[in-house]
mmCIF file of C-alpha atoms in Angstrom:
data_model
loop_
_atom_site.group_PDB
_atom_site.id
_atom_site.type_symbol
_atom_site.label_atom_id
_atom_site.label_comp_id
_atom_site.label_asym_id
_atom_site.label_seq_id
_atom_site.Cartn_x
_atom_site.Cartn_y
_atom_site.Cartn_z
ATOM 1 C CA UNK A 160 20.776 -29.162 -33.635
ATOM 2 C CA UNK A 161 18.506 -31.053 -31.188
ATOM 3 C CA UNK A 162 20.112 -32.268 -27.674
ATOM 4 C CA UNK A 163 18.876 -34.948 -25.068
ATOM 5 C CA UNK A 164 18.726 -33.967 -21.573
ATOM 6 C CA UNK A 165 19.810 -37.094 -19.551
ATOM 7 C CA UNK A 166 16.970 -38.230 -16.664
ATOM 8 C CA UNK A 167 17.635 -38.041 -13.218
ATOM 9 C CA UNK A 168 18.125 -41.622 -12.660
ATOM 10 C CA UNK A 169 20.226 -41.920 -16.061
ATOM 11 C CA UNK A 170 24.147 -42.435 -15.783
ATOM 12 C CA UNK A 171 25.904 -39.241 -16.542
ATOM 13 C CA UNK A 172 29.517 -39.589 -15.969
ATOM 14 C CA UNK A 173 31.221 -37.098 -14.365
ATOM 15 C CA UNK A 174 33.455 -34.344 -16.096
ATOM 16 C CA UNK A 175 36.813 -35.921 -17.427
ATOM 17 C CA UNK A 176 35.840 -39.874 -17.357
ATOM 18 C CA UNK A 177 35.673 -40.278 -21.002
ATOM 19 C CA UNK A 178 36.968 -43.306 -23.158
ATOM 20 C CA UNK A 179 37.603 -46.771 -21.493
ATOM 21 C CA UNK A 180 36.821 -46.538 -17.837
ATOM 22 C CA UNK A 181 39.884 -46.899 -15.143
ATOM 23 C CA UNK A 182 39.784 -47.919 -11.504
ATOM 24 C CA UNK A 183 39.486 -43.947 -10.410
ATOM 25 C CA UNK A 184 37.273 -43.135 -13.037
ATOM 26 C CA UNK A 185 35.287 -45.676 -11.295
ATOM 27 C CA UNK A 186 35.585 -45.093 -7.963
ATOM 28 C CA UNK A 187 34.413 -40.990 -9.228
ATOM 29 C CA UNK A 188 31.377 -42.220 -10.628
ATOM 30 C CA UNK A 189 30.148 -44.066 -7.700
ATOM 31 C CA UNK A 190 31.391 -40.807 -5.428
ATOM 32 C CA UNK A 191 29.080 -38.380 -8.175
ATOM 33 C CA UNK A 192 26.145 -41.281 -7.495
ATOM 34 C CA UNK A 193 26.432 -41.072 -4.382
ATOM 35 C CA UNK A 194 26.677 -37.114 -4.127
ATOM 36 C CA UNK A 195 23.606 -37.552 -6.873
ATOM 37 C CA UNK A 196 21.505 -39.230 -3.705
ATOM 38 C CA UNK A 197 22.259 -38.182 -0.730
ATOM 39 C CA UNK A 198 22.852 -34.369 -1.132
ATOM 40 C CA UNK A 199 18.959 -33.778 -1.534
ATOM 41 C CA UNK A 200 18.887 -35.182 1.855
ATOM 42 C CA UNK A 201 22.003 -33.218 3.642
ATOM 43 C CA UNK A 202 20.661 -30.284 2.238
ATOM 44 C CA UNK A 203 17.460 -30.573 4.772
ATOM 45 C CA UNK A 204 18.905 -32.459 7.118
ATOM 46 C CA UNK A 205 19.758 -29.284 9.802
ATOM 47 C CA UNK A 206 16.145 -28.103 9.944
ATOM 48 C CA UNK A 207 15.141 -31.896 11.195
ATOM 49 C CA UNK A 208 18.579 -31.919 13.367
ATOM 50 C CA UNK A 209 17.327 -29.017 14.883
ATOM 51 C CA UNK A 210 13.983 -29.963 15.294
ATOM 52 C CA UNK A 211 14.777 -32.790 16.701
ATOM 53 C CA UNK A 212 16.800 -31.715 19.376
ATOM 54 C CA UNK A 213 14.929 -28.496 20.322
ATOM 55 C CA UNK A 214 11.433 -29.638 19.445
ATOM 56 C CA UNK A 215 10.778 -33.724 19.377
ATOM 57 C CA UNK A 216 12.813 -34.216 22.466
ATOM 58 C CA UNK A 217 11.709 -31.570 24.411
ATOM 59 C CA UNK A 218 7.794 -33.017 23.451
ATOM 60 C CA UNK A 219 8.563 -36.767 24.351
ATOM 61 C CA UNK A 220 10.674 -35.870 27.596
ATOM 62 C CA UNK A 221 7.750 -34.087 29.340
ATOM 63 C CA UNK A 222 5.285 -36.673 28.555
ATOM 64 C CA UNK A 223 8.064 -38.852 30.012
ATOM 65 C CA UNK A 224 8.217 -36.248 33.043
ATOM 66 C CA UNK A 225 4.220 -35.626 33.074
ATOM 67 C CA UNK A 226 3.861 -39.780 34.019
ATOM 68 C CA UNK A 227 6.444 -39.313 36.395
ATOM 69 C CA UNK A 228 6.093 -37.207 40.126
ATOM 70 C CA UNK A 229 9.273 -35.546 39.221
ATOM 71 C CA UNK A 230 10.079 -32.222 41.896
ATOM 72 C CA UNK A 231 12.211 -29.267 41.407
ATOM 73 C CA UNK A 232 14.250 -29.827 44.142
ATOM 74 C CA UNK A 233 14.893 -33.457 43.249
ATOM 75 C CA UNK A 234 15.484 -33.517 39.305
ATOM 76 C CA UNK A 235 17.414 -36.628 40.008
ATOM 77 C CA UNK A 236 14.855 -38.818 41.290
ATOM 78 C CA UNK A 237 11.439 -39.718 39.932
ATOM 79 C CA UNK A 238 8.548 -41.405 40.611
ATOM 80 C CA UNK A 239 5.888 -43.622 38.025
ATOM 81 C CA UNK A 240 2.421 -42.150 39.035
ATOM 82 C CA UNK A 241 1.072 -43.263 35.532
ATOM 83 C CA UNK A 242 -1.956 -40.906 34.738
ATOM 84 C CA UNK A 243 -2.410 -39.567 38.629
ATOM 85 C CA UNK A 244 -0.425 -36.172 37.463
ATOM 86 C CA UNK A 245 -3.320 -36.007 34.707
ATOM 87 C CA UNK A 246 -5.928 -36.849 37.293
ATOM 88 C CA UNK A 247 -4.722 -34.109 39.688
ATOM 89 C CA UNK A 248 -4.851 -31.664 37.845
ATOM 90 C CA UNK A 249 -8.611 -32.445 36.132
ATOM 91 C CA UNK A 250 -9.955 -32.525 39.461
ATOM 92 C CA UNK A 251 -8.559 -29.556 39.949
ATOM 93 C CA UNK A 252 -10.901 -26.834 40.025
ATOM 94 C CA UNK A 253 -8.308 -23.880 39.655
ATOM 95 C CA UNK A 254 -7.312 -25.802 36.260
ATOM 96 C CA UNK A 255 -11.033 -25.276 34.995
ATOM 97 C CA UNK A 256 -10.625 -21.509 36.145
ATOM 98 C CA UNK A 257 -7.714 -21.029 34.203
ATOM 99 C CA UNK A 258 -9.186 -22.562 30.973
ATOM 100 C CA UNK A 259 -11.993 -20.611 31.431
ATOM 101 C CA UNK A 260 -10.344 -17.337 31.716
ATOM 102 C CA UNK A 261 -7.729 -18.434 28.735
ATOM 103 C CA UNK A 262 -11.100 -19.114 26.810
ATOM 104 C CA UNK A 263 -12.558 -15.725 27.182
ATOM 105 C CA UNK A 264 -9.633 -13.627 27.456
ATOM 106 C CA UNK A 265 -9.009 -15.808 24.174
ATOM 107 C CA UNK A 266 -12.182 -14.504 22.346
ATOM 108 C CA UNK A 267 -12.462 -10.806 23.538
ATOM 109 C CA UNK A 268 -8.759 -10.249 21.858
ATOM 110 C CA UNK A 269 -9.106 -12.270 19.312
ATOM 111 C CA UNK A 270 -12.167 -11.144 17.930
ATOM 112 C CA UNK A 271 -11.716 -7.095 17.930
ATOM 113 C CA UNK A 272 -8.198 -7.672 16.999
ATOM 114 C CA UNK A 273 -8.902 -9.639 13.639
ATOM 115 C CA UNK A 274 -11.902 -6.965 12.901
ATOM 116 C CA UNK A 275 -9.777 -4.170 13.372
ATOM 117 C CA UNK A 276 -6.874 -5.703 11.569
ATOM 118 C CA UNK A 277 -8.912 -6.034 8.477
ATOM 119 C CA UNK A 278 -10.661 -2.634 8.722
ATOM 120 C CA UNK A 279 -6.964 -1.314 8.283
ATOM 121 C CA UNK A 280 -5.426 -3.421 5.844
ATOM 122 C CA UNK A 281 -8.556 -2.021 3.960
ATOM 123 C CA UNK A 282 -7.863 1.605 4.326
ATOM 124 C CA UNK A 283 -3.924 0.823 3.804
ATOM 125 C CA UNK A 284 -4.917 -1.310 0.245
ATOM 126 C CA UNK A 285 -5.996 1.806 -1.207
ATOM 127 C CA UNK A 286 -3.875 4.549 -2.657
ATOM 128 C CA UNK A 287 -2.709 7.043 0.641
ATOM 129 C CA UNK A 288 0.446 8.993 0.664
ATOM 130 C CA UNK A 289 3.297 8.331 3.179
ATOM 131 C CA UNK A 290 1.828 4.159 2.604
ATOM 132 C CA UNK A 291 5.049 3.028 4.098
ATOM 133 C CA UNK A 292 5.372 5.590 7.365
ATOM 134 C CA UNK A 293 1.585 4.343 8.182
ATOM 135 C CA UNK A 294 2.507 0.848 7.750
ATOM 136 C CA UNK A 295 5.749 1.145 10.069
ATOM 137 C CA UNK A 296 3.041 2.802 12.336
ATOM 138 C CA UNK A 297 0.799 0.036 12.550
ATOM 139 C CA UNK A 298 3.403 -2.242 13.364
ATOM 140 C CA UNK A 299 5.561 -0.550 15.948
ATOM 141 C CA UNK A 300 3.367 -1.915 18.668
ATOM 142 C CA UNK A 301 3.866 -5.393 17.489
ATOM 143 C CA UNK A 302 8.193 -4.352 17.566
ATOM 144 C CA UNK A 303 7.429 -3.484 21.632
ATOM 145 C CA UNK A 304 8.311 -6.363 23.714
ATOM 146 C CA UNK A 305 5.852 -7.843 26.128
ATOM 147 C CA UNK A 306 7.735 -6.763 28.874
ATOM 148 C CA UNK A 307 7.464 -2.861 28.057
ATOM 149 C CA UNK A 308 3.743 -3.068 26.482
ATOM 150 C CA UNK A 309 2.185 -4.749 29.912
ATOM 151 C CA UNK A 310 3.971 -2.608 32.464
ATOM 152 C CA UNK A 311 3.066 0.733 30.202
ATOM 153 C CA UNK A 312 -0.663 -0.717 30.607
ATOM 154 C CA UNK A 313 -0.511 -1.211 33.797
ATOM 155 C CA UNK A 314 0.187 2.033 34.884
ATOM 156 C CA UNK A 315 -2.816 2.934 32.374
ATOM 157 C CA UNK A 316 -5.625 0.351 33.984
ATOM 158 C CA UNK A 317 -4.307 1.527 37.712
ATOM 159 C CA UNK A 318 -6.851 1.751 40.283
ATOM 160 C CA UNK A 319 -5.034 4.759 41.837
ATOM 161 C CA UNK A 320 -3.911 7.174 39.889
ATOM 162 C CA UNK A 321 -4.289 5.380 36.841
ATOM 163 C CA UNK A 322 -4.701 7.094 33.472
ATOM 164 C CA UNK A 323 -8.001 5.438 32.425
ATOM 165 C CA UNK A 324 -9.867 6.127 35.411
ATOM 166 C CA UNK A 325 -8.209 9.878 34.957
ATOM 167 C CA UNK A 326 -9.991 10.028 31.772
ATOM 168 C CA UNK A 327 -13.279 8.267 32.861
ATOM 169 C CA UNK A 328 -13.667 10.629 36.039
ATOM 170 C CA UNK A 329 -14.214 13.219 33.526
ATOM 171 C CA UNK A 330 -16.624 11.436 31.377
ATOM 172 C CA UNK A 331 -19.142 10.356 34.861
ATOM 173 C CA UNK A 332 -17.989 7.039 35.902
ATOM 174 C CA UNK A 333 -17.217 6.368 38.325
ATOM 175 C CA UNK A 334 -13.618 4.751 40.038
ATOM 176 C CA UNK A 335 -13.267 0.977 38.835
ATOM 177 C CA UNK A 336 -10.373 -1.290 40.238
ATOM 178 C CA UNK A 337 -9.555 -2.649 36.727
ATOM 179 C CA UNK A 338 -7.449 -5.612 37.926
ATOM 180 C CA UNK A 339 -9.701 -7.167 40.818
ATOM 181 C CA UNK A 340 -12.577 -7.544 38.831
ATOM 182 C CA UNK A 341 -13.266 -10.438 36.886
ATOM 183 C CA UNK A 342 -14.412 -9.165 34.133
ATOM 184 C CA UNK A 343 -12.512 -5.619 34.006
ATOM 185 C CA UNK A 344 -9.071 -7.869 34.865
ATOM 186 C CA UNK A 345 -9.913 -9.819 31.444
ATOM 187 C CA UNK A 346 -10.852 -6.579 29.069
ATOM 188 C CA UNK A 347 -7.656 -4.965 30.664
ATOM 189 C CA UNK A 348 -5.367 -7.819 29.272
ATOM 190 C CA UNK A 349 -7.086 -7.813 26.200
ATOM 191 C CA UNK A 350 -6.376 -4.457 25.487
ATOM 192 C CA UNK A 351 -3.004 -4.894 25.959
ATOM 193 C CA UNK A 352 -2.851 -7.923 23.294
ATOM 194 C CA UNK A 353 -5.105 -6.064 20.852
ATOM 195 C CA UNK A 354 -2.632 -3.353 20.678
ATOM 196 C CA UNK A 355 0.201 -5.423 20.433
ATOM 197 C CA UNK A 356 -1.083 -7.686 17.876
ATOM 198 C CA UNK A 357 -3.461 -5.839 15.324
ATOM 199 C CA UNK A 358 -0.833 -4.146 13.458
ATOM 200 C CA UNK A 359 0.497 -7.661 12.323
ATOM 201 C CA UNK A 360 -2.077 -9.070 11.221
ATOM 202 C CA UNK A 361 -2.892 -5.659 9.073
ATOM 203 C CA UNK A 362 0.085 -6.292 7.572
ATOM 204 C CA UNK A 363 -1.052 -9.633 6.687
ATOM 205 C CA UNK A 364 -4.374 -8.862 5.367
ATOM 206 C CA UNK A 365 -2.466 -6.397 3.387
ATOM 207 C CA UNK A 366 -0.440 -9.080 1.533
ATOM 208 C CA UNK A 367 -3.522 -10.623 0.777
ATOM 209 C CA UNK A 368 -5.405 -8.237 -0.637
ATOM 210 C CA UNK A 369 -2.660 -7.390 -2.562
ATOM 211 C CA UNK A 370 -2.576 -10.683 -4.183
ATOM 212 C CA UNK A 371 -6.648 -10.396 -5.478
ATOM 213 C CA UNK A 372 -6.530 -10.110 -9.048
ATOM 214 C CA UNK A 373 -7.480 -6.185 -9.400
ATOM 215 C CA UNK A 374 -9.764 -7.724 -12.651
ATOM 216 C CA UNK A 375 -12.584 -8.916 -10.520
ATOM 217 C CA UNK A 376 -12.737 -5.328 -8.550
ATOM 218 C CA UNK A 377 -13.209 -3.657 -12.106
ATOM 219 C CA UNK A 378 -15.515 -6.414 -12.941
ATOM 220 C CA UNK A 379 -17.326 -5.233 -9.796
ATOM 221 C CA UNK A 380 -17.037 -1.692 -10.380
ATOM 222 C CA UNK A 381 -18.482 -2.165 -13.304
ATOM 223 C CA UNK A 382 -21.783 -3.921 -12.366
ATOM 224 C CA UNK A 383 -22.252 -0.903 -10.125
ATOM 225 C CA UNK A 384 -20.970 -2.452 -7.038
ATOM 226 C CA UNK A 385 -20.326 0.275 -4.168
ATOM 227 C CA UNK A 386 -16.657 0.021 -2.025
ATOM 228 C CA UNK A 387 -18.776 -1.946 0.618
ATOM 229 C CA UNK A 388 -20.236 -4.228 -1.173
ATOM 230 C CA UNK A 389 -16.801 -4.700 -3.150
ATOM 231 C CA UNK A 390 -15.068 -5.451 0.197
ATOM 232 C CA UNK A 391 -18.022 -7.974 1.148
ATOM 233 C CA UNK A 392 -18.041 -9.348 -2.346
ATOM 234 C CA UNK A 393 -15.047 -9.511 -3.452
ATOM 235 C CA UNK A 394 -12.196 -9.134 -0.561
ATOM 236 C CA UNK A 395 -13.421 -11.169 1.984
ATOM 237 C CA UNK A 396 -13.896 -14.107 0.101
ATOM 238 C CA UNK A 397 -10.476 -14.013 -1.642
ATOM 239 C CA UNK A 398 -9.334 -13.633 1.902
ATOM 240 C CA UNK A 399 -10.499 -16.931 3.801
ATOM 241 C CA UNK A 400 -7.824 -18.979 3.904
ATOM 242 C CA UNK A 401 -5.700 -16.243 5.627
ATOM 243 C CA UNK A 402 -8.550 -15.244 7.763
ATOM 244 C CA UNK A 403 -8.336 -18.785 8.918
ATOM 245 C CA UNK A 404 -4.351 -18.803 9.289
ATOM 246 C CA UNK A 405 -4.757 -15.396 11.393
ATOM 247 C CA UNK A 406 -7.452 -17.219 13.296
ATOM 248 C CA UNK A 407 -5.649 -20.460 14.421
ATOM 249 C CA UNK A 408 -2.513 -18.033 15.014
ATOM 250 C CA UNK A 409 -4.323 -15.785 17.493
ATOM 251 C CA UNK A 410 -5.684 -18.758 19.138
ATOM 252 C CA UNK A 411 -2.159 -20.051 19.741
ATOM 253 C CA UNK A 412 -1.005 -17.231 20.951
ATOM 254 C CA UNK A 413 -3.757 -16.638 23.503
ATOM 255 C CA UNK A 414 -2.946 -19.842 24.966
ATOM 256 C CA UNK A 415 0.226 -19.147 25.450
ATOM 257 C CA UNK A 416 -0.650 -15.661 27.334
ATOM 258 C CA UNK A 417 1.744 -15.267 30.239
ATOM 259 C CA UNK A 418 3.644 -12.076 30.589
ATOM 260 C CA UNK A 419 0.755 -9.649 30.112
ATOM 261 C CA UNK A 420 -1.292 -11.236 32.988
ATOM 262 C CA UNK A 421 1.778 -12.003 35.090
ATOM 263 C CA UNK A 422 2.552 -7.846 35.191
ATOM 264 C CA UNK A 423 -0.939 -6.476 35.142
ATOM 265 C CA UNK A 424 -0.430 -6.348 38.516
ATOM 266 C CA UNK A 425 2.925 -7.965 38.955
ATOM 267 C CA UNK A 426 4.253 -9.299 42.729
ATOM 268 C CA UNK A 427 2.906 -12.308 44.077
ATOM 269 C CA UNK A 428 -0.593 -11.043 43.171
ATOM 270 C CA UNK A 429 0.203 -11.523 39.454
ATOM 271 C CA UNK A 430 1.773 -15.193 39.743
ATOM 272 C CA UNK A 431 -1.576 -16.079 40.731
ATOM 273 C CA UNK A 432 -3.623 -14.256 38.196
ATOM 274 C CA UNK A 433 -5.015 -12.067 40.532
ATOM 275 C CA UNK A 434 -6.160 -12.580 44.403
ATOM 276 C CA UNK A 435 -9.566 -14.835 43.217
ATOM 277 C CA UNK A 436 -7.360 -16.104 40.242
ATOM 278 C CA UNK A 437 -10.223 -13.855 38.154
ATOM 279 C CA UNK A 438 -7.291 -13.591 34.952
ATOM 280 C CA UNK A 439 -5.342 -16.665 35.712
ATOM 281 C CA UNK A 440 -4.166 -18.493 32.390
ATOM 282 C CA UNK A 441 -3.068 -21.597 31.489
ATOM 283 C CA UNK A 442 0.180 -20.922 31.149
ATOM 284 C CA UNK A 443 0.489 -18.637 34.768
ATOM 285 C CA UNK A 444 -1.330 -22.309 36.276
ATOM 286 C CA UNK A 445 1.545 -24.211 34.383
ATOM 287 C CA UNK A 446 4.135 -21.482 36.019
ATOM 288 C CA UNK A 447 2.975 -21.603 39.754
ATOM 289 C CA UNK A 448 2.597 -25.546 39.545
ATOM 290 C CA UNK A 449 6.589 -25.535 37.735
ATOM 291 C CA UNK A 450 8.514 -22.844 39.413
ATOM 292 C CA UNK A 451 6.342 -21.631 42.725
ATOM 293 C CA UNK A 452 5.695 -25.181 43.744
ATOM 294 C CA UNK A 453 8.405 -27.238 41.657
ATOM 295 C CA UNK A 454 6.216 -29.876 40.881
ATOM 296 C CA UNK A 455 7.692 -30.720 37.470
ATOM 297 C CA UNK A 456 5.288 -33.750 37.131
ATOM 298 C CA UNK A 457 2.319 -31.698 37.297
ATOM 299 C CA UNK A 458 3.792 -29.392 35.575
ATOM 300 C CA UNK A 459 4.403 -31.287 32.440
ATOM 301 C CA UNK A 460 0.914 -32.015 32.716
ATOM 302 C CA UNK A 461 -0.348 -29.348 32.339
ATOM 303 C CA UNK A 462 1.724 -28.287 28.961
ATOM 304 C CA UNK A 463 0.299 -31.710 27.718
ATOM 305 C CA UNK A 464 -3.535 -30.220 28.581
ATOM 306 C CA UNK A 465 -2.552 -27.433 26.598
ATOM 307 C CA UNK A 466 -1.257 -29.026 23.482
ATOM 308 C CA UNK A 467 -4.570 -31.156 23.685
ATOM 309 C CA UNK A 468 -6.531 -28.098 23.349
ATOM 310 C CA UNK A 469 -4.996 -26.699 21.209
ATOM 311 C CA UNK A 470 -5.171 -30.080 18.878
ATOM 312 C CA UNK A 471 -9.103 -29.715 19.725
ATOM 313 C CA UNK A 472 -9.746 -26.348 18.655
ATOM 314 C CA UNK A 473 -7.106 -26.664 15.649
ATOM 315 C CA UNK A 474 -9.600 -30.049 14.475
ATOM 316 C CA UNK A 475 -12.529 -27.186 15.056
ATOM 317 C CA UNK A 476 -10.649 -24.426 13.003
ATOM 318 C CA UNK A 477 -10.027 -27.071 9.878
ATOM 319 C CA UNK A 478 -13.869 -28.346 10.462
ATOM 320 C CA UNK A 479 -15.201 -24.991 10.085
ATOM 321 C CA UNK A 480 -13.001 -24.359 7.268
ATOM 322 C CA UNK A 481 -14.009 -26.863 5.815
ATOM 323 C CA UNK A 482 -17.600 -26.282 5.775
ATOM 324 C CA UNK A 483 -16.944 -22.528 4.637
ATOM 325 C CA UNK A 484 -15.278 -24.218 1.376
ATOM 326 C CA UNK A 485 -17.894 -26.426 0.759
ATOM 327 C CA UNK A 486 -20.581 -23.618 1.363
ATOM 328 C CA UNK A 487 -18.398 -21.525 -1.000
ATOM 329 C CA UNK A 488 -18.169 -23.891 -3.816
#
């Protein structure tokens, strides 16, 4: 026998309210209408509580506190400077420094990392045994706080005594002072974020290699196509979209690089990035400028420069993107 399934927006009366309608019959069917509505909406209503309260707020109060010359010392009292905190800090050429060395440090991890991160979620798609030990492997670094990872490093990259320089004695170079140069300082923190990082984003290559239809690598196979050319054929193009999440994720993250600069060297030497500021991030400028001078103001500005370029390079990301789909297609 055939049955009906009411619409949503159809009256269903609740369970029990059956013949000629009384006043709390009534009075239920208006409470399951309204429980019909609204519980959609209390259902998702905590994630935008939250993010209201630990994300929105936080946003609009320090652009509130970034037009404002708000100090540490004085929380209480503030001052409307408008768009001076902004002007500061652009004609500030330690600012410029610290995008600058954000920018590269940016690239030189970035870059390897993703490479290497796809070269092993390649090995780790085929068939090996012990798949799962080799994939805990690969992500233990990532498991290591920032804390541990850095001050293990730094030990490594030390000018005296360090293990690196150990290792390179033996090989003909000679000593190098790995954290005061300004290019050494840079490949040093990289390192450290390469390691930390490359194992995760294996293991998200891996997902999405797993999800390519194994069809089009027998189709391959079968028009003679080698491993290499399957990978470049096949792999990588099933693979852009998360190549391009993995890219806009590393990017956020290496604008947000703090701890692994700040104990390179650690002291006062790494608040400041280094003595000539040669690996001196955004985010150490937005700590000295916050809680070494306890101007909030400036501050604030700062972490507004930084969500601009990161809006920037985001529009950059989708443009490229963008083009790679339509060059696809």
């Amino acid at each position: 026998m055939a049955t009906t399934t009411p619409t949503r927006g159809a009256h269903t009366p609740p369970p029990g309210a059956v013949g000629t309608p009384t006043g709390r019959s009534k009075w239920r069917t208006r409470l399951w209408r309204l429980d019909d509505k609204v519980s959609p909406y209390a259902y998702i209503s905590p994630f935008f509580l939250v993010f209201g309260a630990f994300g929105l707020y936080p946003l609009i109060y320090t652009g509130w506190i970034a037009l404002h010359r708000v100090e540490m010392v004085s929380m209480n009292q503030s001052e409307w400077v408008g768009w001076g905190n902004f002007d500061k800090i652009l004609h500030d050429s330690e600012f410029w420094t610290a995008v600058a060395n954000t920018f590269v440090i940016g690239v030189i991890s970035t870059v390897p990392q993703l490479l290497v991160a796809l070269g092993l979620a390649h090995l780790l798609n085929y068939k090996l045994r012990a798949t799962t030990f080799w994939r805990t492997v690969i992500l233990t670094p990532y498991a290591t706080s920032v804390a541990t990872a850095a001050l293990v490093f730094a030990l490594v990259f030390r000018a005296d005594g360090g293990l690196l320089n150990w290792v390179l004695h033996f090989v003909g170079f000679g000593h190098t002072n790995w954290a005061n140069g300004h290019w050494t300082s840079k490949i040093a923190i990289s390192v450290i974020v390469i390691w930390r990082w490359t194992g995760y984003n294996a293991l998200i290559y891996l997902a999405a290699m797993q999800a390519v239809p194994s069809d089009l690598y027998e189709a391959a196979s079968i028009d003679g196509a080698t491993r290499w050319q399957q990978f470049r054929k096949v792999t990588i193009p099933s693979l852009r979209p998360t190549i391009l999440f993995t890219i806009v994720i590393s990017t956020i993250g290496s604008m947000q690089l703090f701890g692994e600069p700040l104990l390179l060297e650690g002291g006062s030497t790494g608040t400041t990035g280094g003595n000539q500021n040669q690996y001196e991030t955004l985010s150490i400028y937005l700590y000295n400028y916050g809680w070494k001078l306890g101007h909030l103001g400036r501050a604030a500005a700062v972490a507004w420069a930084m969500l601009v370029l990161l809006l920037l390079i985001a529009l950059i990301n989708w443009i490229v993107g963008r083009f790679v789909r339509k060059s696809a297609a």
